[in-house]
Amino acid sequence: RMPDSVPTADRWQRASAAFSLSFLSLVFSITAFSSSYWCEGTRKVAKPFCTGQSKGDHCIRFNSPDANNSNAVQYIWETGDDKFVDRKFHAGIWYSCEEIVNEEGEKCRSFISLTPSADRGVLWLSIVAELLYIILLLTGAILMSVEMCYYGTVIDGLKINAFSAVVTVLAGLLGMVAHMMYTTVFQMTVNLGPEDWRPHTWDYGWSYCLAWASFACCMAAAVTTINKYTKTILEFKHKRKTLGRNLKIKYKFPDH
């Protein structure tokens, strides 16, 4: 039987560190998954005609005093790039939103409907992988919390520890695949998506960074858990060897 003398405080500290990283990864992943700021950028759109009292650089002006008269000759002052305005947009896994020119608010569309039909299957795989990633992260965090609060034998704790390590590693692999699949789908949508959506300039947003931060925390939790398991096993082996050596000495030189 293995000795049960690994310091409890030391074990609890290692388990607490792994749980904290796993919980942080779970919070980051849920926040990123539900947001629409994976990618941000601008889209060039033609300026609308100025109507009523609307003025400024966001609409096309006429030199005619009677803009409603179709018989009047209307000269448009804007030429070239002046005829266009940059409209900001942001997109996530679920939907894409862009600002409305000359008005407050945003107009949102489902990102799945914007994706080319050939890449829609990859996007659904990415969504399923993200959901499994979150479920496995939650399972790993629950197992780690059980290990922290469980006061049974060290052997039972090691079994829970090993299972949580496997679950967390699997979650990290799924998260990495999901993030990479979404990146591929978004780039294909930029090139082959609808003309009225394609961005002029774009870059990755804070949600995308948060998703990869979640992956980093997940892998750090997995490494911490595996390290804890390995260190406990090595301590057991060392203590068993020490105990065996002490027993040999005792039986070789018995006390009188």
PDB file of C-alpha atoms in Angstrom:
ATOM      1  CA  ARG A   1       0.000   0.000   0.000  1.00  0.00           C
ATOM      2  CA  MET A   2       1.324   3.446  -0.942  1.00  0.00           C
ATOM      3  CA  PRO A   3       2.026   5.778   1.962  1.00  0.00           C
ATOM      4  CA  ASP A   4      -0.471   8.592   2.374  1.00  0.00           C
ATOM      5  CA  SER A   5       2.024  11.178   3.527  1.00  0.00           C
ATOM      6  CA  VAL A   6       2.241  13.669   0.654  1.00  0.00           C
ATOM      7  CA  PRO A   7       1.716  17.100   2.265  1.00  0.00           C
ATOM      8  CA  THR A   8      -1.975  18.008   1.999  1.00  0.00           C
ATOM      9  CA  ALA A   9      -1.330  21.787   1.829  1.00  0.00           C
ATOM     10  CA  ASP A  10       1.077  21.339  -1.087  1.00  0.00           C
ATOM     11  CA  ARG A  11      -1.417  19.162  -2.972  1.00  0.00           C
ATOM     12  CA  TRP A  12      -4.204  21.681  -2.352  1.00  0.00           C
ATOM     13  CA  GLN A  13      -2.077  24.574  -3.661  1.00  0.00           C
ATOM     14  CA  ARG A  14      -1.310  22.726  -6.900  1.00  0.00           C
ATOM     15  CA  ALA A  15      -4.952  21.729  -7.359  1.00  0.00           C
ATOM     16  CA  SER A  16      -6.034  25.320  -6.641  1.00  0.00           C
ATOM     17  CA  ALA A  17      -3.651  26.703  -9.303  1.00  0.00           C
ATOM     18  CA  ALA A  18      -4.941  24.223 -11.914  1.00  0.00           C
ATOM     19  CA  PHE A  19      -8.571  24.991 -11.035  1.00  0.00           C
ATOM     20  CA  SER A  20      -8.005  28.773 -11.243  1.00  0.00           C
ATOM     21  CA  LEU A  21      -6.474  28.467 -14.714  1.00  0.00           C
ATOM     22  CA  SER A  22      -9.243  26.142 -15.873  1.00  0.00           C
ATOM     23  CA  PHE A  23     -11.984  28.438 -14.529  1.00  0.00           C
ATOM     24  CA  LEU A  24     -10.353  31.482 -16.171  1.00  0.00           C
ATOM     25  CA  SER A  25     -10.205  29.576 -19.469  1.00  0.00           C
ATOM     26  CA  LEU A  26     -13.909  28.705 -19.155  1.00  0.00           C
ATOM     27  CA  VAL A  27     -14.912  32.354 -18.524  1.00  0.00           C
ATOM     28  CA  PHE A  28     -12.791  33.577 -21.458  1.00  0.00           C
ATOM     29  CA  SER A  29     -14.196  30.956 -23.847  1.00  0.00           C
ATOM     30  CA  ILE A  30     -17.861  31.652 -22.969  1.00  0.00           C
ATOM     31  CA  THR A  31     -17.319  35.420 -23.312  1.00  0.00           C
ATOM     32  CA  ALA A  32     -15.592  35.046 -26.694  1.00  0.00           C
ATOM     33  CA  PHE A  33     -18.124  32.508 -28.005  1.00  0.00           C
ATOM     34  CA  SER A  34     -21.103  34.757 -27.244  1.00  0.00           C
ATOM     35  CA  SER A  35     -19.587  38.008 -28.560  1.00  0.00           C
ATOM     36  CA  SER A  36     -19.323  39.375 -32.103  1.00  0.00           C
ATOM     37  CA  TYR A  37     -15.903  41.021 -31.994  1.00  0.00           C
ATOM     38  CA  TRP A  38     -13.740  38.205 -33.393  1.00  0.00           C
ATOM     39  CA  CYS A  39     -12.957  40.412 -36.382  1.00  0.00           C
ATOM     40  CA  GLU A  40     -13.305  44.191 -36.815  1.00  0.00           C
ATOM     41  CA  GLY A  41     -12.787  46.497 -39.759  1.00  0.00           C
ATOM     42  CA  THR A  42     -14.284  48.945 -42.232  1.00  0.00           C
ATOM     43  CA  ARG A  43     -16.278  48.634 -45.433  1.00  0.00           C
ATOM     44  CA  LYS A  44     -16.376  51.236 -48.222  1.00  0.00           C
ATOM     45  CA  VAL A  45     -19.961  52.173 -49.135  1.00  0.00           C
ATOM     46  CA  ALA A  46     -21.327  54.848 -51.459  1.00  0.00           C
ATOM     47  CA  LYS A  47     -22.565  57.960 -49.670  1.00  0.00           C
ATOM     48  CA  PRO A  48     -26.334  58.469 -49.650  1.00  0.00           C
ATOM     49  CA  PHE A  49     -27.766  61.682 -51.146  1.00  0.00           C
ATOM     50  CA  CYS A  50     -28.180  64.555 -48.701  1.00  0.00           C
ATOM     51  CA  THR A  51     -31.851  65.016 -47.827  1.00  0.00           C
ATOM     52  CA  GLY A  52     -33.559  67.678 -45.759  1.00  0.00           C
ATOM     53  CA  GLN A  53     -31.248  69.303 -43.261  1.00  0.00           C
ATOM     54  CA  SER A  54     -28.579  66.571 -43.443  1.00  0.00           C
ATOM     55  CA  LYS A  55     -25.132  68.009 -44.137  1.00  0.00           C
ATOM     56  CA  GLY A  56     -21.554  67.053 -43.617  1.00  0.00           C
ATOM     57  CA  ASP A  57     -19.148  64.565 -45.111  1.00  0.00           C
ATOM     58  CA  HIS A  58     -21.438  61.507 -44.870  1.00  0.00           C
ATOM     59  CA  CYS A  59     -23.775  62.338 -47.756  1.00  0.00           C
ATOM     60  CA  ILE A  60     -23.519  63.594 -51.363  1.00  0.00           C
ATOM     61  CA  ARG A  61     -24.363  67.293 -51.801  1.00  0.00           C
ATOM     62  CA  PHE A  62     -26.026  68.953 -54.800  1.00  0.00           C
ATOM     63  CA  ASN A  63     -25.627  72.451 -56.184  1.00  0.00           C
ATOM     64  CA  SER A  64     -29.323  72.564 -57.092  1.00  0.00           C
ATOM     65  CA  PRO A  65     -31.562  74.410 -54.615  1.00  0.00           C
ATOM     66  CA  ASP A  66     -34.460  72.141 -55.540  1.00  0.00           C
ATOM     67  CA  ALA A  67     -33.147  68.596 -55.011  1.00  0.00           C
ATOM     68  CA  ASN A  68     -36.607  67.105 -55.463  1.00  0.00           C
ATOM     69  CA  ASN A  69     -37.062  68.491 -58.976  1.00  0.00           C
ATOM     70  CA  SER A  70     -36.078  65.703 -61.370  1.00  0.00           C
ATOM     71  CA  ASN A  71     -35.890  68.143 -64.317  1.00  0.00           C
ATOM     72  CA  ALA A  72     -33.218  70.224 -62.631  1.00  0.00           C
ATOM     73  CA  VAL A  73     -29.619  69.531 -63.540  1.00  0.00           C
ATOM     74  CA  GLN A  74     -27.855  68.264 -60.417  1.00  0.00           C
ATOM     75  CA  TYR A  75     -24.091  68.468 -60.086  1.00  0.00           C
ATOM     76  CA  ILE A  76     -22.413  66.144 -57.591  1.00  0.00           C
ATOM     77  CA  TRP A  77     -19.369  67.743 -56.011  1.00  0.00           C
ATOM     78  CA  GLU A  78     -17.840  64.497 -54.704  1.00  0.00           C
ATOM     79  CA  THR A  79     -15.598  62.532 -57.064  1.00  0.00           C
ATOM     80  CA  GLY A  80     -13.432  59.446 -56.675  1.00  0.00           C
ATOM     81  CA  ASP A  81     -12.918  58.343 -53.069  1.00  0.00           C
ATOM     82  CA  ASP A  82     -14.952  61.315 -51.846  1.00  0.00           C
ATOM     83  CA  LYS A  83     -18.077  59.513 -53.013  1.00  0.00           C
ATOM     84  CA  PHE A  84     -17.471  56.739 -50.480  1.00  0.00           C
ATOM     85  CA  VAL A  85     -17.530  56.571 -46.708  1.00  0.00           C
ATOM     86  CA  ASP A  86     -15.927  53.995 -44.390  1.00  0.00           C
ATOM     87  CA  ARG A  87     -18.508  52.052 -42.409  1.00  0.00           C
ATOM     88  CA  LYS A  88     -17.245  50.157 -39.351  1.00  0.00           C
ATOM     89  CA  PHE A  89     -18.253  46.547 -38.821  1.00  0.00           C
ATOM     90  CA  HIS A  90     -17.544  43.688 -36.419  1.00  0.00           C
ATOM     91  CA  ALA A  91     -18.223  39.981 -36.838  1.00  0.00           C
ATOM     92  CA  GLY A  92     -18.265  36.892 -34.640  1.00  0.00           C
ATOM     93  CA  ILE A  93     -19.272  33.260 -34.920  1.00  0.00           C
ATOM     94  CA  TRP A  94     -23.009  34.015 -34.789  1.00  0.00           C
ATOM     95  CA  TYR A  95     -23.598  37.382 -36.439  1.00  0.00           C
ATOM     96  CA  SER A  96     -21.993  40.375 -38.155  1.00  0.00           C
ATOM     97  CA  CYS A  97     -22.963  43.997 -37.397  1.00  0.00           C
ATOM     98  CA  GLU A  98     -22.142  47.261 -39.162  1.00  0.00           C
ATOM     99  CA  GLU A  99     -22.959  50.863 -38.324  1.00  0.00           C
ATOM    100  CA  ILE A 100     -25.682  52.749 -40.179  1.00  0.00           C
ATOM    101  CA  VAL A 101     -24.498  55.894 -42.006  1.00  0.00           C
ATOM    102  CA  ASN A 102     -26.074  59.143 -40.726  1.00  0.00           C
ATOM    103  CA  GLU A 103     -27.994  57.230 -38.062  1.00  0.00           C
ATOM    104  CA  GLU A 104     -27.306  55.786 -34.640  1.00  0.00           C
ATOM    105  CA  GLY A 105     -27.267  52.045 -34.063  1.00  0.00           C
ATOM    106  CA  GLU A 106     -26.153  49.021 -36.033  1.00  0.00           C
ATOM    107  CA  LYS A 107     -27.562  46.630 -38.606  1.00  0.00           C
ATOM    108  CA  CYS A 108     -26.820  42.965 -37.845  1.00  0.00           C
ATOM    109  CA  ARG A 109     -26.932  39.874 -40.038  1.00  0.00           C
ATOM    110  CA  SER A 110     -26.341  36.205 -39.334  1.00  0.00           C
ATOM    111  CA  PHE A 111     -22.721  35.351 -40.109  1.00  0.00           C
ATOM    112  CA  ILE A 112     -23.776  31.848 -41.172  1.00  0.00           C
ATOM    113  CA  SER A 113     -25.919  33.350 -43.968  1.00  0.00           C
ATOM    114  CA  LEU A 114     -22.919  35.398 -45.192  1.00  0.00           C
ATOM    115  CA  THR A 115     -20.586  32.402 -45.364  1.00  0.00           C
ATOM    116  CA  PRO A 116     -20.142  30.794 -48.821  1.00  0.00           C
ATOM    117  CA  SER A 117     -22.212  27.616 -49.073  1.00  0.00           C
ATOM    118  CA  ALA A 118     -19.057  25.529 -49.663  1.00  0.00           C
ATOM    119  CA  ASP A 119     -17.611  26.659 -46.324  1.00  0.00           C
ATOM    120  CA  ARG A 120     -20.791  26.504 -44.253  1.00  0.00           C
ATOM    121  CA  GLY A 121     -20.060  22.921 -43.150  1.00  0.00           C
ATOM    122  CA  VAL A 122     -16.649  23.978 -41.801  1.00  0.00           C
ATOM    123  CA  LEU A 123     -18.298  26.824 -39.854  1.00  0.00           C
ATOM    124  CA  TRP A 124     -20.804  24.407 -38.273  1.00  0.00           C
ATOM    125  CA  LEU A 125     -17.920  22.083 -37.348  1.00  0.00           C
ATOM    126  CA  SER A 126     -16.197  25.060 -35.742  1.00  0.00           C
ATOM    127  CA  ILE A 127     -19.354  25.884 -33.731  1.00  0.00           C
ATOM    128  CA  VAL A 128     -19.727  22.248 -32.567  1.00  0.00           C
ATOM    129  CA  ALA A 129     -16.020  22.119 -31.621  1.00  0.00           C
ATOM    130  CA  GLU A 130     -16.378  25.383 -29.650  1.00  0.00           C
ATOM    131  CA  LEU A 131     -19.387  23.987 -27.752  1.00  0.00           C
ATOM    132  CA  LEU A 132     -17.523  20.739 -26.968  1.00  0.00           C
ATOM    133  CA  TYR A 133     -14.524  22.817 -25.892  1.00  0.00           C
ATOM    134  CA  ILE A 134     -16.686  24.724 -23.378  1.00  0.00           C
ATOM    135  CA  ILE A 135     -18.354  21.496 -22.131  1.00  0.00           C
ATOM    136  CA  LEU A 136     -14.990  19.775 -21.604  1.00  0.00           C
ATOM    137  CA  LEU A 137     -13.586  22.861 -19.862  1.00  0.00           C
ATOM    138  CA  LEU A 138     -16.586  22.842 -17.521  1.00  0.00           C
ATOM    139  CA  THR A 139     -16.113  19.093 -16.867  1.00  0.00           C
ATOM    140  CA  GLY A 140     -12.415  19.603 -16.126  1.00  0.00           C
ATOM    141  CA  ALA A 141     -13.135  22.512 -13.768  1.00  0.00           C
ATOM    142  CA  ILE A 142     -15.754  20.432 -11.882  1.00  0.00           C
ATOM    143  CA  LEU A 143     -13.315  17.512 -11.519  1.00  0.00           C
ATOM    144  CA  MET A 144     -10.600  19.847 -10.242  1.00  0.00           C
ATOM    145  CA  SER A 145     -12.981  21.397  -7.701  1.00  0.00           C
ATOM    146  CA  VAL A 146     -14.006  17.887  -6.540  1.00  0.00           C
ATOM    147  CA  GLU A 147     -10.335  17.006  -6.120  1.00  0.00           C
ATOM    148  CA  MET A 148      -9.754  20.170  -4.055  1.00  0.00           C
ATOM    149  CA  CYS A 149     -12.696  19.466  -1.729  1.00  0.00           C
ATOM    150  CA  TYR A 150     -12.284  15.660  -1.587  1.00  0.00           C
ATOM    151  CA  TYR A 151     -10.707  14.334   1.607  1.00  0.00           C
ATOM    152  CA  GLY A 152     -10.431  10.640   0.765  1.00  0.00           C
ATOM    153  CA  THR A 153      -7.244   8.711   0.087  1.00  0.00           C
ATOM    154  CA  VAL A 154      -4.484  10.107  -2.104  1.00  0.00           C
ATOM    155  CA  ILE A 155      -5.032   7.245  -4.580  1.00  0.00           C
ATOM    156  CA  ASP A 156      -8.619   8.386  -5.228  1.00  0.00           C
ATOM    157  CA  GLY A 157      -7.357  11.945  -5.634  1.00  0.00           C
ATOM    158  CA  LEU A 158      -4.798  10.737  -8.186  1.00  0.00           C
ATOM    159  CA  LYS A 159      -7.519   9.005 -10.213  1.00  0.00           C
ATOM    160  CA  ILE A 160      -9.571  12.216 -10.352  1.00  0.00           C
ATOM    161  CA  ASN A 161      -6.399  14.152 -11.158  1.00  0.00           C
ATOM    162  CA  ALA A 162      -5.539  11.876 -14.092  1.00  0.00           C
ATOM    163  CA  PHE A 163      -9.052  12.061 -15.538  1.00  0.00           C
ATOM    164  CA  SER A 164      -9.187  15.877 -15.257  1.00  0.00           C
ATOM    165  CA  ALA A 165      -5.784  16.106 -16.994  1.00  0.00           C
ATOM    166  CA  VAL A 166      -7.036  13.999 -19.943  1.00  0.00           C
ATOM    167  CA  VAL A 167     -10.256  16.044 -20.226  1.00  0.00           C
ATOM    168  CA  THR A 168      -8.381  19.370 -20.120  1.00  0.00           C
ATOM    169  CA  VAL A 169      -5.835  18.314 -22.767  1.00  0.00           C
ATOM    170  CA  LEU A 170      -8.676  17.119 -25.031  1.00  0.00           C
ATOM    171  CA  ALA A 171     -10.489  20.437 -24.487  1.00  0.00           C
ATOM    172  CA  GLY A 172      -7.354  22.374 -25.494  1.00  0.00           C
ATOM    173  CA  LEU A 173      -6.975  20.401 -28.728  1.00  0.00           C
ATOM    174  CA  LEU A 174     -10.646  20.968 -29.622  1.00  0.00           C
ATOM    175  CA  GLY A 175     -10.354  24.689 -28.846  1.00  0.00           C
ATOM    176  CA  MET A 176      -7.298  25.079 -31.069  1.00  0.00           C
ATOM    177  CA  VAL A 177      -9.004  23.292 -33.986  1.00  0.00           C
ATOM    178  CA  ALA A 178     -12.211  25.350 -33.539  1.00  0.00           C
ATOM    179  CA  HIS A 179     -10.356  28.697 -33.540  1.00  0.00           C
ATOM    180  CA  MET A 180      -8.315  27.751 -36.610  1.00  0.00           C
ATOM    181  CA  MET A 181     -11.425  26.573 -38.516  1.00  0.00           C
ATOM    182  CA  TYR A 182     -13.220  29.841 -37.803  1.00  0.00           C
ATOM    183  CA  THR A 183     -10.167  31.820 -38.983  1.00  0.00           C
ATOM    184  CA  THR A 184     -10.188  29.893 -42.267  1.00  0.00           C
ATOM    185  CA  VAL A 185     -13.943  30.382 -42.768  1.00  0.00           C
ATOM    186  CA  PHE A 186     -13.735  34.128 -42.104  1.00  0.00           C
ATOM    187  CA  GLN A 187     -10.900  34.586 -44.598  1.00  0.00           C
ATOM    188  CA  MET A 188     -12.881  32.654 -47.229  1.00  0.00           C
ATOM    189  CA  THR A 189     -15.952  34.812 -46.502  1.00  0.00           C
ATOM    190  CA  VAL A 190     -13.863  37.970 -46.962  1.00  0.00           C
ATOM    191  CA  ASN A 191     -12.809  36.739 -50.422  1.00  0.00           C
ATOM    192  CA  LEU A 192     -16.017  35.020 -51.595  1.00  0.00           C
ATOM    193  CA  GLY A 193     -18.777  36.495 -49.424  1.00  0.00           C
ATOM    194  CA  PRO A 194     -21.583  38.838 -50.558  1.00  0.00           C
ATOM    195  CA  GLU A 195     -20.534  42.064 -52.296  1.00  0.00           C
ATOM    196  CA  ASP A 196     -22.566  44.153 -49.854  1.00  0.00           C
ATOM    197  CA  TRP A 197     -20.576  42.756 -46.913  1.00  0.00           C
ATOM    198  CA  ARG A 198     -16.941  42.319 -48.009  1.00  0.00           C
ATOM    199  CA  PRO A 199     -14.669  44.496 -45.845  1.00  0.00           C
ATOM    200  CA  HIS A 200     -12.188  46.992 -47.230  1.00  0.00           C
ATOM    201  CA  THR A 201      -9.855  46.632 -44.224  1.00  0.00           C
ATOM    202  CA  TRP A 202     -10.111  44.234 -41.295  1.00  0.00           C
ATOM    203  CA  ASP A 203      -8.187  42.796 -38.372  1.00  0.00           C
ATOM    204  CA  TYR A 204      -8.801  40.420 -35.473  1.00  0.00           C
ATOM    205  CA  GLY A 205     -10.693  41.851 -32.499  1.00  0.00           C
ATOM    206  CA  TRP A 206     -10.612  41.437 -28.747  1.00  0.00           C
ATOM    207  CA  SER A 207     -12.903  38.363 -28.783  1.00  0.00           C
ATOM    208  CA  TYR A 208     -10.447  36.520 -31.032  1.00  0.00           C
ATOM    209  CA  CYS A 209      -7.581  37.393 -28.668  1.00  0.00           C
ATOM    210  CA  LEU A 210      -9.740  36.294 -25.719  1.00  0.00           C
ATOM    211  CA  ALA A 211     -10.445  32.938 -27.413  1.00  0.00           C
ATOM    212  CA  TRP A 212      -6.724  32.240 -27.801  1.00  0.00           C
ATOM    213  CA  ALA A 213      -6.087  33.457 -24.231  1.00  0.00           C
ATOM    214  CA  SER A 214      -8.653  30.858 -23.147  1.00  0.00           C
ATOM    215  CA  PHE A 215      -6.717  28.190 -25.057  1.00  0.00           C
ATOM    216  CA  ALA A 216      -3.452  29.300 -23.393  1.00  0.00           C
ATOM    217  CA  CYS A 217      -5.035  29.120 -19.910  1.00  0.00           C
ATOM    218  CA  CYS A 218      -6.491  25.700 -20.751  1.00  0.00           C
ATOM    219  CA  MET A 219      -3.116  24.276 -21.760  1.00  0.00           C
ATOM    220  CA  ALA A 220      -1.472  25.860 -18.693  1.00  0.00           C
ATOM    221  CA  ALA A 221      -4.112  24.158 -16.505  1.00  0.00           C
ATOM    222  CA  ALA A 222      -3.439  20.834 -18.264  1.00  0.00           C
ATOM    223  CA  VAL A 223       0.338  21.160 -17.757  1.00  0.00           C
ATOM    224  CA  THR A 224      -0.168  22.081 -14.079  1.00  0.00           C
ATOM    225  CA  THR A 225      -2.460  19.077 -13.557  1.00  0.00           C
ATOM    226  CA  ILE A 226      -0.086  16.655 -15.281  1.00  0.00           C
ATOM    227  CA  ASN A 227       2.847  18.104 -13.333  1.00  0.00           C
ATOM    228  CA  LYS A 228       0.920  17.641 -10.079  1.00  0.00           C
ATOM    229  CA  TYR A 229       0.119  14.014 -10.970  1.00  0.00           C
ATOM    230  CA  THR A 230       3.742  13.237 -11.937  1.00  0.00           C
ATOM    231  CA  LYS A 231       5.169  14.928  -8.840  1.00  0.00           C
ATOM    232  CA  THR A 232       2.816  13.005  -6.537  1.00  0.00           C
ATOM    233  CA  ILE A 233       3.744   9.683  -8.159  1.00  0.00           C
ATOM    234  CA  LEU A 234       7.456  10.449  -7.817  1.00  0.00           C
ATOM    235  CA  GLU A 235       6.973  11.378  -4.157  1.00  0.00           C
ATOM    236  CA  PHE A 236       5.165   8.084  -3.586  1.00  0.00           C
ATOM    237  CA  LYS A 237       7.975   6.124  -5.206  1.00  0.00           C
ATOM    238  CA  HIS A 238      10.595   7.951  -3.184  1.00  0.00           C
ATOM    239  CA  LYS A 239       8.735   7.379   0.099  1.00  0.00           C
ATOM    240  CA  ARG A 240       8.123   3.700  -0.732  1.00  0.00           C
ATOM    241  CA  LYS A 241      11.840   3.226  -1.466  1.00  0.00           C
ATOM    242  CA  THR A 242      12.758   4.984   1.791  1.00  0.00           C
ATOM    243  CA  LEU A 243      10.253   2.851   3.734  1.00  0.00           C
ATOM    244  CA  GLY A 244      11.621  -0.367   2.176  1.00  0.00           C
ATOM    245  CA  ARG A 245      15.187   0.627   3.022  1.00  0.00           C
ATOM    246  CA  ASN A 246      14.214   1.370   6.633  1.00  0.00           C
ATOM    247  CA  LEU A 247      12.452  -2.005   6.953  1.00  0.00           C
ATOM    248  CA  LYS A 248      15.525  -3.846   5.620  1.00  0.00           C
ATOM    249  CA  ILE A 249      17.752  -2.125   8.154  1.00  0.00           C
ATOM    250  CA  LYS A 250      15.293  -2.875  10.922  1.00  0.00           C
ATOM    251  CA  TYR A 251      15.120  -6.601  10.149  1.00  0.00           C
ATOM    252  CA  LYS A 252      18.852  -6.830   9.501  1.00  0.00           C
ATOM    253  CA  PHE A 253      19.715  -5.207  12.863  1.00  0.00           C
ATOM    254  CA  PRO A 254      16.782  -5.978  15.162  1.00  0.00           C
ATOM    255  CA  ASP A 255      16.499  -4.117  18.431  1.00  0.00           C
ATOM    256  CA  HIS A 256      17.467  -6.186  21.492  1.00  0.00           C
TER     257      HIS A 256
END
